[in-house]
Coordinates of C-alpha atoms in Angstrom, one line a residue:
Chain A
M7 CA 22.3 -13.4 -18.4
A8 CA 22.1 -11.0 -21.0
D9 CA 23.1 -12.2 -24.6
S10 CA 23.8 -8.8 -25.9
D11 CA 22.4 -5.3 -26.0
L12 CA 19.5 -3.8 -27.9
D13 CA 19.4 -0.4 -29.1
L14 CA 15.6 0.4 -28.3
R15 CA 14.3 3.3 -29.6
I16 CA 11.1 4.8 -28.2
W17 CA 9.1 7.6 -29.4
R18 CA 8.8 10.1 -26.2
G19 CA 6.7 13.2 -26.2
D20 CA 3.2 14.3 -26.3
A21 CA 0.4 16.0 -28.6
K22 CA 2.7 19.0 -28.9
G23 CA 5.7 17.1 -30.0
G24 CA 8.5 14.8 -29.2
E25 CA 11.6 12.8 -30.4
L26 CA 13.0 9.2 -30.5
V27 CA 15.1 8.3 -27.5
S28 CA 17.5 5.6 -27.6
Y29 CA 17.7 3.1 -24.6
R30 CA 20.5 0.3 -24.4
V31 CA 18.5 -2.6 -23.1
P32 CA 20.1 -6.0 -22.1
V33 CA 18.6 -9.0 -24.4
T34 CA 17.6 -12.2 -23.0
E35 CA 16.4 -15.4 -24.7
G36 CA 12.6 -15.1 -25.5
M37 CA 12.4 -11.4 -24.8
V38 CA 9.6 -9.6 -26.6
V39 CA 9.3 -5.7 -27.2
L40 CA 7.2 -5.2 -24.4
D41 CA 10.0 -6.9 -21.9
A42 CA 12.5 -4.4 -23.2
V43 CA 10.1 -1.3 -23.1
L44 CA 9.2 -2.2 -19.4
W45 CA 13.0 -2.9 -18.8
A46 CA 13.7 0.6 -20.2
Q47 CA 10.7 2.1 -18.0
A48 CA 11.9 0.4 -14.8
N49 CA 15.5 1.2 -15.0
M50 CA 16.1 4.4 -17.2
A51 CA 12.8 6.2 -17.8
S52 CA 10.2 5.9 -14.7
D53 CA 8.0 8.7 -16.4
M54 CA 7.6 6.6 -19.7
A55 CA 4.0 6.1 -20.5
V56 CA 3.0 2.7 -21.9
R57 CA -0.3 0.7 -21.8
W58 CA -0.2 -2.9 -21.0
N59 CA -2.0 -5.6 -19.1
C60 CA -2.0 -9.1 -19.7
K61 CA 1.3 -9.9 -21.6
A62 CA -0.3 -12.7 -23.4
A63 CA -1.7 -11.1 -26.5
K64 CA -5.2 -11.4 -25.3
C65 CA -6.0 -7.8 -23.6
G66 CA -5.3 -5.9 -26.6
S67 CA -3.6 -3.1 -24.5
C68 CA 0.0 -2.9 -25.9
S69 CA -0.6 -1.9 -29.3
A70 CA 2.1 0.2 -30.9
E71 CA 4.0 0.6 -34.2
I72 CA 7.2 -1.6 -34.2
Q73 CA 9.7 -0.6 -36.8
G74 CA 6.7 1.2 -38.5
F75 CA 4.3 -1.7 -38.5
P76 CA 1.3 -2.1 -36.1
R77 CA 2.0 -4.9 -33.8
L78 CA 1.3 -6.0 -30.2
M79 CA 4.4 -5.4 -28.3
C80 CA 3.9 -8.4 -26.0
K81 CA 3.8 -10.8 -29.1
T82 CA 6.7 -9.6 -30.8
P83 CA 9.9 -11.3 -30.3
I84 CA 13.2 -9.0 -30.2
A85 CA 14.8 -11.7 -32.5
D86 CA 12.5 -10.8 -35.4
Y87 CA 14.6 -7.2 -35.6
G88 CA 18.2 -7.9 -34.7
D89 CA 20.1 -5.2 -32.6
H90 CA 17.8 -2.2 -32.8
V91 CA 14.0 -1.7 -32.6
T92 CA 12.1 1.5 -33.1
V93 CA 8.7 1.6 -31.2
R94 CA 6.1 4.4 -31.8
P95 CA 2.6 5.0 -30.7
M96 CA -0.1 4.0 -33.2
R97 CA -0.6 6.7 -35.7
A98 CA -4.3 6.8 -36.3
F99 CA -5.3 8.1 -33.0
P100 CA -4.5 11.2 -31.0
L101 CA -1.3 10.9 -28.7
I102 CA -1.6 11.3 -25.1
K103 CA 1.9 10.6 -24.0
D104 CA 4.8 8.3 -25.4
L105 CA 3.4 5.1 -26.5
V106 CA -0.2 5.9 -25.1
T107 CA -2.9 7.0 -27.5
D108 CA -6.5 8.1 -27.0
V109 CA -8.7 5.4 -28.5
S110 CA -11.8 6.4 -27.2
W111 CA -13.2 7.2 -30.7
N112 CA -13.6 3.6 -31.0
Y113 CA -15.8 3.4 -28.2
E114 CA -18.0 6.2 -29.5
V115 CA -18.3 4.5 -32.8
N116 CA -19.4 1.1 -30.8
K117 CA -22.3 3.1 -29.4
Q118 CA -23.7 3.8 -32.7
I119 CA -24.1 0.2 -33.8
P120 CA -27.4 -1.2 -32.7
P121 CA -26.8 -4.1 -30.4
F122 CA -27.9 -7.8 -30.5
T123 CA -31.8 -7.9 -31.0
P124 CA -33.5 -11.0 -30.8
S125 CA -37.0 -11.4 -32.5
E126 CA -40.0 -10.8 -30.4
K127 CA -40.8 -14.6 -30.4
D128 CA -37.2 -15.4 -29.2
M129 CA -37.3 -12.6 -26.7
N130 CA -40.5 -13.9 -25.0
T131 CA -40.0 -17.6 -25.0
S132 CA -39.2 -19.5 -21.8
E133 CA -37.4 -22.1 -23.7
P134 CA -33.7 -21.9 -24.0
W135 CA -32.4 -20.9 -27.5
R136 CA -31.1 -23.9 -29.5
M137 CA -28.4 -23.1 -32.1
Q138 CA -26.5 -25.7 -34.4
Q139 CA -22.6 -25.6 -34.3
K140 CA -22.8 -24.8 -38.0
D141 CA -24.7 -21.4 -37.5
V142 CA -22.4 -20.1 -34.7
D143 CA -19.0 -21.3 -36.3
R144 CA -19.0 -18.2 -38.6
V145 CA -19.7 -15.7 -35.7
M146 CA -17.2 -17.4 -33.4
E147 CA -14.3 -16.1 -35.5
F148 CA -15.6 -12.7 -35.0
R149 CA -15.8 -13.1 -31.1
K150 CA -11.8 -13.6 -30.9
C151 CA -11.5 -10.0 -31.5
I152 CA -9.6 -8.4 -28.5
E153 CA -10.0 -4.8 -29.6
C154 CA -6.3 -4.1 -29.7
F155 CA -7.5 -1.6 -32.7
L156 CA -4.3 -2.6 -34.7
C157 CA -6.7 -3.0 -37.7
Q158 CA -8.1 0.5 -37.3
D159 CA -4.6 1.8 -36.8
V160 CA -3.5 0.1 -40.1
C161 CA -6.7 0.9 -42.0
H162 CA -5.5 3.6 -44.7
V163 CA -8.8 5.3 -44.6
L164 CA -8.5 6.2 -41.0
R165 CA -4.7 6.5 -40.9
N166 CA -3.8 8.4 -44.2
H167 CA -7.1 10.0 -45.0
D168 CA -8.6 11.1 -41.6
G169 CA -11.7 9.2 -42.7
K170 CA -13.2 9.0 -39.1
S171 CA -16.4 11.0 -40.0
N172 CA -16.9 8.6 -42.7
F173 CA -15.9 5.0 -41.9
Y174 CA -16.3 3.0 -38.7
G175 CA -13.1 1.0 -39.7
P176 CA -12.5 -2.8 -39.8
R177 CA -12.9 -3.6 -36.2
F178 CA -16.6 -2.3 -36.4
M179 CA -17.3 -4.3 -39.7
V180 CA -16.2 -7.3 -37.8
R181 CA -18.8 -6.4 -34.9
I182 CA -21.4 -5.7 -37.2
A183 CA -20.8 -8.9 -39.2
A184 CA -20.8 -10.7 -35.8
L185 CA -24.4 -9.2 -35.2
E186 CA -25.6 -9.5 -38.7
M187 CA -24.7 -13.2 -39.1
H188 CA -26.0 -14.2 -35.9
P189 CA -28.8 -16.6 -36.3
K190 CA -30.9 -15.2 -33.6
D191 CA -30.4 -11.5 -34.4
S192 CA -33.5 -9.8 -36.1
L193 CA -32.2 -6.3 -37.1
D194 CA -31.1 -5.1 -40.5
R195 CA -27.9 -3.0 -40.4
R196 CA -27.4 -2.7 -44.1
P197 CA -29.0 0.9 -43.8
L198 CA -26.1 1.9 -41.4
L199 CA -23.6 0.0 -43.5
K200 CA -24.5 2.1 -46.7
G201 CA -24.9 5.3 -44.3
N202 CA -22.8 6.2 -41.4
A203 CA -20.8 3.2 -41.2
G204 CA -19.2 4.1 -44.6
L205 CA -18.6 0.4 -46.0
G206 CA -17.9 1.7 -49.4
Y207 CA -14.9 3.5 -48.2
C208 CA -13.1 0.3 -47.8
N209 CA -11.2 -0.9 -51.0
V210 CA -10.4 -4.5 -49.5
T211 CA -6.5 -4.0 -49.5
K212 CA -6.6 -6.4 -46.6
C213 CA -4.1 -4.8 -44.3
C214 CA -6.7 -5.2 -41.4
T215 CA -6.4 -9.1 -42.2
E216 CA -2.7 -8.8 -42.2
V217 CA -2.0 -7.2 -38.6
C218 CA -4.6 -8.9 -36.9
P219 CA -3.2 -10.7 -34.0
E220 CA -6.1 -13.0 -33.7
H221 CA -5.9 -14.0 -37.4
I222 CA -9.4 -13.2 -38.0
K223 CA -9.8 -13.2 -41.7
I224 CA -11.3 -9.4 -41.6
T225 CA -11.7 -8.9 -45.1
D226 CA -12.8 -12.1 -46.4
N227 CA -15.1 -13.1 -43.7
A228 CA -16.5 -9.9 -42.5
I229 CA -15.9 -7.0 -44.9
I230 CA -16.6 -8.7 -48.1
P231 CA -19.9 -10.6 -47.0
L232 CA -21.0 -7.2 -45.7
K233 CA -20.5 -5.7 -48.9
E234 CA -22.4 -8.4 -50.6
R235 CA -25.3 -8.0 -48.2
M236 CA -25.2 -4.1 -48.7
D237 CA -25.2 -4.8 -52.8
D238 CA -28.3 -7.0 -52.0
A239 CA -30.2 -4.0 -50.8
Y240 CA -28.8 -1.3 -52.7
F241 CA -27.0 -2.4 -56.0
D242 CA -29.0 -5.4 -57.2
P243 CA -31.8 -4.5 -59.6
V244 CA -32.8 -8.0 -59.8
R245 CA -33.3 -8.4 -56.0
A246 CA -35.0 -4.7 -56.0
L247 CA -37.5 -5.8 -58.7
I248 CA -38.5 -9.2 -56.7
R249 CA -38.5 -7.0 -53.5
R250 CA -41.0 -4.5 -55.4
I251 CA -43.1 -7.4 -56.5
G252 CA -43.5 -8.6 -52.9
G253 CA -44.3 -5.2 -51.7
G254 CA -41.0 -4.4 -50.1
R255 CA -39.1 -1.2 -50.4
K256 CA -35.2 -0.5 -50.4
P257 CA -34.1 0.2 -47.0
K258 CA -33.1 3.9 -46.4
A259 CA -29.5 4.4 -45.5
V260 CA -28.9 6.0 -42.1
Chain B
M22 CA 20.4 -10.6 -14.7
A23 CA 23.3 -8.5 -15.9
I24 CA 22.2 -5.0 -16.6
S25 CA 24.0 -2.9 -19.1
E26 CA 24.8 0.7 -18.3
P27 CA 21.7 2.8 -18.6
V28 CA 22.1 4.9 -21.7
A29 CA 19.2 7.2 -22.8
R30 CA 19.8 9.6 -25.7
P31 CA 17.9 11.5 -28.5
V32 CA 18.3 10.0 -31.7
A33 CA 17.2 11.4 -35.4
A34 CA 14.0 10.0 -36.9
D35 CA 14.5 6.4 -38.1
R36 CA 14.6 6.2 -41.9
T37 CA 15.0 2.4 -42.2
G38 CA 11.2 2.5 -43.5
V39 CA 8.3 0.1 -42.5
K40 CA 9.3 -3.4 -41.8
N41 CA 6.4 -5.8 -42.3
P42 CA 7.3 -8.8 -40.2
Y43 CA 4.9 -11.2 -42.1
S44 CA 6.9 -10.8 -45.3
V45 CA 10.4 -11.2 -46.1
L46 CA 9.9 -9.4 -49.6
P47 CA 10.5 -5.8 -50.1
N48 CA 7.2 -4.0 -49.9
W49 CA 7.7 -2.4 -53.5
L50 CA 7.8 -5.9 -54.9
Y51 CA 4.1 -6.9 -54.8
P52 CA 2.9 -3.7 -56.4
A53 CA 5.7 -3.6 -59.1
F54 CA 4.8 -7.3 -59.9
V55 CA 1.3 -6.4 -60.2
V56 CA 1.9 -3.5 -62.6
V57 CA 3.8 -5.3 -64.8
A58 CA 1.9 -8.5 -65.1
L59 CA -1.5 -6.8 -65.5
S60 CA -0.1 -4.1 -68.1
L61 CA 1.5 -7.0 -70.1
F62 CA -1.6 -9.0 -69.9
G63 CA -3.6 -5.9 -70.6
A64 CA -1.9 -4.8 -73.6
Y65 CA -1.7 -8.4 -75.0
A66 CA -5.4 -8.7 -74.6
L67 CA -6.3 -5.5 -76.2
W68 CA -4.2 -6.4 -79.3
V69 CA -6.0 -10.0 -79.7
V70 CA -9.4 -8.3 -79.1
F71 CA -9.2 -5.7 -81.6
F72 CA -6.5 -6.7 -84.0
Q73 CA -6.5 -10.4 -84.4
P74 CA -9.0 -12.8 -86.4
L75 CA -10.6 -15.7 -84.9
G76 CA -8.4 -17.9 -82.8
Y77 CA -9.2 -21.3 -84.3
V78 CA -7.1 -24.2 -85.2
M79 CA -9.0 -27.4 -85.4
P80 CA -9.9 -28.5 -82.8
Y81 CA -8.7 -25.8 -80.7
L82 CA -10.5 -22.5 -80.0
S83 CA -8.8 -19.5 -78.2
P84 CA -10.5 -18.5 -74.9
F85 CA -10.7 -14.9 -76.1
D86 CA -13.1 -16.1 -78.9
S87 CA -15.4 -18.5 -77.2
P88 CA -18.2 -18.7 -78.1
P89 CA -17.0 -17.7 -81.7
I90 CA -19.5 -15.0 -82.9
T91 CA -18.9 -13.5 -86.3
L92 CA -21.0 -10.5 -87.3
G93 CA -19.6 -8.4 -90.2
R94 CA -16.1 -7.3 -89.7
I95 CA -16.2 -6.8 -86.1
P96 CA -13.5 -8.8 -84.5
P97 CA -15.1 -12.0 -82.7
A98 CA -13.5 -11.5 -79.4
I99 CA -15.1 -8.1 -78.7
W100 CA -18.5 -9.9 -78.2
V101 CA -17.0 -12.2 -75.7
A102 CA -14.0 -10.5 -73.8
W103 CA -15.7 -7.8 -71.9
A104 CA -17.4 -10.6 -69.5
P105 CA -14.1 -11.8 -68.0
L106 CA -12.4 -8.3 -68.3
V107 CA -15.2 -6.9 -66.1
F108 CA -15.2 -9.9 -63.9
R109 CA -11.5 -9.4 -63.0
L110 CA -11.7 -5.8 -62.9
S111 CA -14.5 -5.8 -60.2
C112 CA -13.1 -9.1 -58.6
Y113 CA -12.3 -8.5 -54.8
Y114 CA -8.8 -9.9 -55.3
Y115 CA -7.9 -7.7 -58.2
R116 CA -9.2 -4.7 -56.4
K117 CA -6.7 -5.2 -53.7
A118 CA -4.0 -5.7 -56.4
Y119 CA -4.8 -2.5 -58.4
F120 CA -5.6 -0.2 -55.5
R121 CA -2.2 -1.2 -54.0
S122 CA -0.3 -1.0 -57.2
F123 CA -1.7 1.5 -59.7
F124 CA -3.2 3.9 -57.1
G125 CA -1.2 3.4 -53.9
H126 CA -4.3 3.2 -51.8
P127 CA -2.1 2.0 -50.0
R128 CA 1.1 0.5 -51.8
S129 CA 1.7 -1.3 -48.8
C130 CA 0.3 -1.7 -45.3
A131 CA 1.3 1.3 -43.1
V132 CA 3.2 3.0 -45.5
P133 CA 2.4 7.0 -46.4
E134 CA 0.2 7.1 -49.5
P135 CA -0.9 9.9 -52.0
K136 CA -2.9 12.7 -50.1
R137 CA -5.4 13.4 -52.9
R138 CA -9.0 13.1 -52.3
Y139 CA -10.1 9.6 -51.5
R140 CA -13.5 8.1 -51.7
G141 CA -13.0 4.6 -52.0
E142 CA -16.0 2.7 -53.6
T143 CA -18.5 5.4 -52.9
A144 CA -18.0 7.3 -55.9
F145 CA -17.6 6.8 -59.9
P146 CA -15.9 4.6 -61.2
W147 CA -15.4 2.3 -58.4
V148 CA -18.9 2.3 -57.0
F149 CA -19.6 0.1 -60.0
N150 CA -17.4 -2.7 -58.2
N151 CA -20.6 -3.2 -56.4
F152 CA -22.2 -5.0 -59.5
H153 CA -19.5 -7.7 -59.4
R154 CA -22.1 -10.4 -59.2
F155 CA -23.6 -9.7 -62.8
A156 CA -20.0 -10.0 -64.3
F157 CA -20.0 -13.2 -62.5
Y158 CA -23.3 -14.4 -64.0
A159 CA -21.8 -13.5 -67.6
T160 CA -18.6 -15.3 -66.9
V161 CA -20.4 -18.4 -65.8
V162 CA -22.1 -18.5 -69.2
Q163 CA -18.5 -18.1 -70.7
V164 CA -16.9 -21.0 -68.4
G165 CA -19.8 -23.1 -69.8
F166 CA -18.6 -22.7 -73.3
L167 CA -15.1 -23.1 -72.6
W168 CA -15.8 -26.5 -71.0
F169 CA -17.6 -27.4 -74.2
D170 CA -14.3 -26.2 -76.2
A171 CA -12.3 -28.1 -73.8
V172 CA -14.3 -31.3 -74.4
I173 CA -14.2 -30.7 -78.1
A174 CA -10.4 -30.3 -78.1
F175 CA -10.2 -34.0 -77.7
D176 CA -11.9 -34.7 -81.0
F177 CA -9.8 -35.0 -83.8
G178 CA -12.1 -35.3 -86.7
G179 CA -14.4 -37.8 -84.9
R180 CA -11.4 -39.7 -83.4
F181 CA -10.3 -39.4 -80.0
G182 CA -7.0 -37.8 -79.4
V183 CA -4.9 -35.7 -76.9
G184 CA -2.7 -33.0 -78.0
F185 CA -0.7 -30.5 -76.2
G186 CA -3.4 -27.9 -77.0
S187 CA -6.1 -30.3 -75.5
V188 CA -4.2 -30.4 -72.3
L189 CA -3.7 -26.9 -72.2
M190 CA -7.3 -25.7 -72.8
L191 CA -8.3 -28.5 -70.2
A192 CA -6.0 -27.0 -67.5
N193 CA -7.0 -23.5 -68.5
V194 CA -10.9 -24.3 -67.9
L195 CA -10.2 -26.2 -64.8
L196 CA -8.2 -23.0 -63.5
L197 CA -10.7 -20.8 -64.6
S198 CA -13.6 -22.6 -62.9
G199 CA -11.4 -22.7 -59.6
Y200 CA -11.2 -18.8 -60.0
T201 CA -14.9 -18.3 -61.1
F202 CA -16.6 -20.6 -58.6
G203 CA -14.3 -19.3 -55.7
C204 CA -15.7 -15.7 -56.2
H205 CA -16.7 -14.0 -53.2
A206 CA -20.0 -13.1 -54.9
F207 CA -20.7 -16.6 -55.6
R208 CA -19.9 -17.4 -52.0
H209 CA -22.5 -15.1 -50.8
L210 CA -25.1 -16.4 -53.3
A211 CA -24.2 -19.9 -52.5
G212 CA -25.2 -19.4 -48.7
G213 CA -23.2 -16.4 -47.2
D214 CA -26.5 -14.4 -47.2
L215 CA -28.3 -16.9 -44.8
D216 CA -28.0 -16.1 -41.1
C217 CA -29.1 -19.7 -40.3
F218 CA -27.7 -22.6 -42.1
S219 CA -29.8 -25.2 -40.2
C220 CA -33.2 -23.8 -40.5
S221 CA -34.4 -25.7 -43.6
L222 CA -33.5 -28.3 -45.9
A223 CA -32.4 -25.6 -48.6
A224 CA -30.2 -23.8 -46.2
R225 CA -28.4 -27.1 -45.2
A226 CA -27.9 -27.7 -48.7
R227 CA -26.8 -24.1 -49.2
H228 CA -24.4 -24.6 -46.3
R229 CA -22.8 -27.3 -48.0
L230 CA -22.3 -25.4 -51.0
W231 CA -21.1 -22.4 -49.2
R232 CA -18.6 -24.6 -47.5
G233 CA -17.3 -25.9 -51.0
V234 CA -17.0 -22.6 -52.3
T235 CA -15.2 -21.2 -49.0
I236 CA -12.4 -24.1 -50.1
L237 CA -11.9 -22.5 -53.3
N238 CA -12.2 -19.0 -52.0
I239 CA -9.3 -19.2 -49.5
K240 CA -6.8 -19.3 -52.2
H241 CA -8.8 -16.8 -54.5
D242 CA -5.7 -14.7 -55.3
R243 CA -3.7 -17.7 -56.5
W244 CA -6.6 -19.0 -58.7
A245 CA -6.7 -15.5 -60.2
W246 CA -3.2 -15.5 -61.2
A247 CA -2.8 -19.1 -62.3
S248 CA -6.1 -18.7 -64.6
L249 CA -4.9 -15.3 -65.9
F250 CA -1.5 -17.1 -67.0
T251 CA -3.2 -20.1 -68.7
V252 CA -5.7 -17.8 -70.6
A253 CA -2.8 -15.8 -72.1
A254 CA -0.8 -19.1 -72.6
T255 CA -3.6 -21.0 -74.5
D256 CA -4.3 -17.9 -76.8
I257 CA -0.6 -17.7 -77.6
Y258 CA -0.2 -21.4 -78.1
I259 CA -3.2 -21.2 -80.6
R260 CA -2.0 -18.2 -82.4
L261 CA 1.3 -19.9 -82.9
L262 CA -0.3 -22.8 -84.2
L263 CA -2.4 -20.6 -86.5
A264 CA 0.8 -18.8 -87.8
G265 CA 2.6 -22.1 -88.3
V266 CA 5.4 -21.3 -85.9
L267 CA 4.6 -24.4 -83.8
H268 CA 3.5 -27.9 -84.6
D269 CA 1.0 -29.6 -82.1
P270 CA 2.3 -32.8 -80.6
R271 CA -0.7 -35.2 -80.5
W272 CA -1.7 -38.6 -80.1
V273 CA -4.8 -39.7 -81.8
S274 CA -6.5 -43.3 -81.4

C-alpha cells in the first residue's frame, strides 16, 4: 500500500535539448529511486529511456545524478530525500536520451592501457602461480570496481574542464593501480601515467572516493600511490642519481 | 498496490542545489572552515617567524624555533619553519583542503566551478607538489628535535617535573609524529612501492611497516588538523609565559 506520493522529477530529452518532467509516484516502504523511475516508465512514460540491469548495486548500469549528486539509482532510498527527488543523467558524458548517456569513451580509454603482462619466466612455467594473501589484498580492493563510472562523472577534470583528452579519470587510475601493484605483472606503466593518462591533472580532492558505491579508497589507495610511483621515476633526483649510477635511464613518458 | 492518478508535467529547473547524501553539513561549510583556519594559522605563523624573538622559557622551547639557530639578527624561526610549512603545503590532505577552499577546484563534489584554465599539478607552481617526499625528510629531522625538546621539558634544572607546558609539548610532538609518519609519501617509502610483499625478508619487514603507516594514514586529515592546532597552542602558551601573562602550573620532584 502506498504510504504517500513522491514528486519525481526526471530529465527528459536528448542531445538537442529537454526539460525536467514531474511524475507523481506512490511511495512504498523500502523504495529506491530506480523503483520510482521504473514505476513512472511502466505507468506514465513508456518511451522513457533508462539503463538498468541487476537492481543490486553490482552491475553499475543505473548511474545518474540524484538531487545533483552522482549515485546508483538502485542503491538510493527515496527516504533519503523527502517528498521530491530530481533525477538527471550523468553530466560528464554525452546524452543519448533521458537518463541514458554514452559512456563509450571509457571503453576507448580502457583499450589504451597495456593489459596484465606476466614475466617471460612466469609465462613459460608449467607450475601454478603461487601468491601470498598479503600480496593480493591490496589489488583485491581495486577488483571490486563495477564500472558504474560515477567517479568519472564526479571528477571535476572530466566534468567541469572537459579534460577527456588530458586525463583518463579515476576509474582508470584504479585499473592501472591494480595492474601496477600486481605481484605477477612485469610492465612499467609509469610512462603512461606521466604521459597520456595525465595523472598530474588529478589534484586529489577525493570526490571520486566520496561517490564510489563499492567504497574503494580511490584517492588514498590508487591515485596517491601511483603519483608516488610516478614521482620515483620523474621527480626524485636521488633515485635518478642511483638509477644513473646503475646504468638505467628515466623512462620516457608516452 | 494503490496507484495515484498518473500526472506528468514539465517543471522549471530545480534550484535546490546539489545534495551530498553522505554529509548533513552544507557544502560551503568545509571550504569556509579551511579558509578561516588556514588563514589565521598562516598569519600567526608569519608574525612569529618574522617578528618574534626566540620562544624559549626554561625548559620550554617553541616548536617554531626548534632547533634554536641564532645567526646575526635573522629571526631564529626562519631557519626552521620552512620545513613544516612546505611539508604541509605539499601534503596530500592539505592539497585537497586548499584546492577545494581557496581555488574552488572543486569547492564541493559535483558543484560548478570556475571555468578558468585548469592544469592541475602538471604546471607551475603545483607541479612542485611532486617533491613532497623531500619536505617529509626535512620534517622528520625537525620532529626528532621536537622529541628532544619534549623530553627536556620535563627537566627543571636537573630535577624531574611536570608542568602544563611539558604536557602540551609532549601532546604536540605525539600528534606531529602521528601526522608526519602517517604521510602518504612515507607510506610509499615504507613499502608502497613494492609489488610483492612476501618475496624477501626485507619485503616482509617493509610490509609490516607499511601496514603500520597505513593505520596512521587512514585519518591523516585529523592528524593534520590536530597537530596544526597543538603547534599554535604550544607556541602561544610559551609566548604568554615569556610575556609574563601566564604562570606555568607545575610539579617538581
